Tab-separated table of C-alpha atoms in Angstrom:
chain	number	residue	atom	x	y	z
R	134	MET	CA	-65.180	30.251	-28.897
R	135	LYS	CA	-66.275	26.510	-28.849
R	136	SER	CA	-64.709	23.769	-25.541
R	137	GLU	CA	-65.356	20.892	-24.714
R	138	LEU	CA	-65.684	21.696	-21.820
R	139	VAL	CA	-66.652	23.941	-19.619
R	140	LEU	CA	-65.070	23.792	-15.654
R	141	ASP	CA	-66.892	25.406	-12.855
R	142	ALA	CA	-63.222	26.515	-9.840
R	143	LYS	CA	-65.576	29.667	-9.384
R	144	GLY	CA	-65.168	30.191	-5.631
R	145	LEU	CA	-62.093	27.905	-4.929
R	146	ALA	CA	-58.788	28.643	-3.493
R	147	CYS	CA	-55.053	28.234	-4.973
R	148	PRO	CA	-54.223	25.636	-5.984
R	149	MET	CA	-58.029	23.597	-6.780
R	150	PRO	CA	-58.006	25.435	-9.725
R	151	ILE	CA	-55.472	23.473	-10.925
R	152	VAL	CA	-55.627	20.791	-9.630
R	153	LYS	CA	-59.418	20.084	-11.112
R	154	THR	CA	-58.290	21.705	-14.659
R	155	LYS	CA	-55.330	19.145	-15.007
R	156	LYS	CA	-58.310	16.611	-14.080
R	157	ALA	CA	-60.683	17.861	-16.567
R	158	ILE	CA	-57.733	18.200	-19.010
R	159	ALA	CA	-57.434	13.981	-19.161
R	160	GLU	CA	-60.793	13.689	-20.459
R	161	LEU	CA	-60.214	15.381	-23.839
R	162	GLU	CA	-58.172	14.114	-26.531
R	163	SER	CA	-55.037	15.974	-27.918
R	164	GLY	CA	-56.887	19.696	-29.278
R	165	GLN	CA	-59.687	19.712	-27.429
R	166	ILE	CA	-60.844	22.446	-25.142
R	167	LEU	CA	-61.479	23.571	-22.302
R	168	GLU	CA	-62.810	26.307	-20.892
R	169	VAL	CA	-61.964	27.269	-17.340
R	170	HIS	CA	-64.361	29.589	-14.685
R	171	ALA	CA	-62.186	30.768	-11.901
R	172	THR	CA	-62.430	33.565	-9.019
R	173	ASP	CA	-59.177	33.257	-7.565
R	174	LYS	CA	-57.183	36.223	-9.303
R	175	GLY	CA	-53.648	33.994	-8.212
R	176	ALA	CA	-55.526	31.799	-11.421
R	177	LYS	CA	-54.698	34.244	-14.320
R	178	ASN	CA	-50.382	33.488	-13.792
R	179	ASP	CA	-51.522	29.566	-12.501
R	180	LEU	CA	-53.200	28.032	-15.249
R	181	GLN	CA	-49.733	30.317	-17.380
R	182	ALA	CA	-47.529	29.250	-16.014
R	183	TRP	CA	-49.410	25.232	-16.068
R	184	ALA	CA	-50.248	25.265	-19.800
R	185	THR	CA	-47.208	26.131	-20.751
R	186	SER	CA	-45.476	23.678	-18.283
R	187	GLY	CA	-48.044	20.917	-19.100
R	188	GLY	CA	-47.446	21.070	-22.967
R	189	HIS	CA	-51.025	22.678	-23.414
R	190	GLU	CA	-52.034	26.355	-24.583
R	191	LEU	CA	-53.546	28.564	-23.482
R	192	LEU	CA	-55.628	31.018	-26.304
R	193	LYS	CA	-57.578	33.460	-25.057
R	194	HIS	CA	-58.655	34.837	-20.993
R	195	GLU	CA	-60.659	37.282	-20.129
R	196	GLU	CA	-62.326	38.355	-17.109
R	197	GLU	CA	-66.076	38.550	-16.379
R	198	ALA	CA	-68.739	40.601	-14.259
R	199	SER	CA	-65.297	38.884	-11.848
R	200	VAL	CA	-64.339	36.092	-13.069
R	201	LEU	CA	-62.054	35.120	-14.844
R	202	LYS	CA	-62.021	32.744	-18.289
R	203	PHE	CA	-59.539	30.567	-19.590
R	204	TRP	CA	-59.952	28.979	-23.078
R	205	ILE	CA	-57.210	25.628	-22.931
R	206	GLN	CA	-56.350	23.907	-25.548
R	207	LYS	CA	-54.938	20.513	-24.634
R	208	GLY	CA	-51.279	19.260	-26.590
């Protein structure tokens, strides 16, 4: 999946992945995709809830070698 911006939030504990995601998505235009890489297991639920409440869409998530990857489309 192609993304306009990749955010490296690996090694950060809650709530920093959300804080950094919020800042990064503000730089994008509506419809563009942000790719987030995180290692905090709580990021899975946190990012899903944050995306929904912010009017964004979590398109896909996967885990690769203990890194959680998310693709969020800006609303």
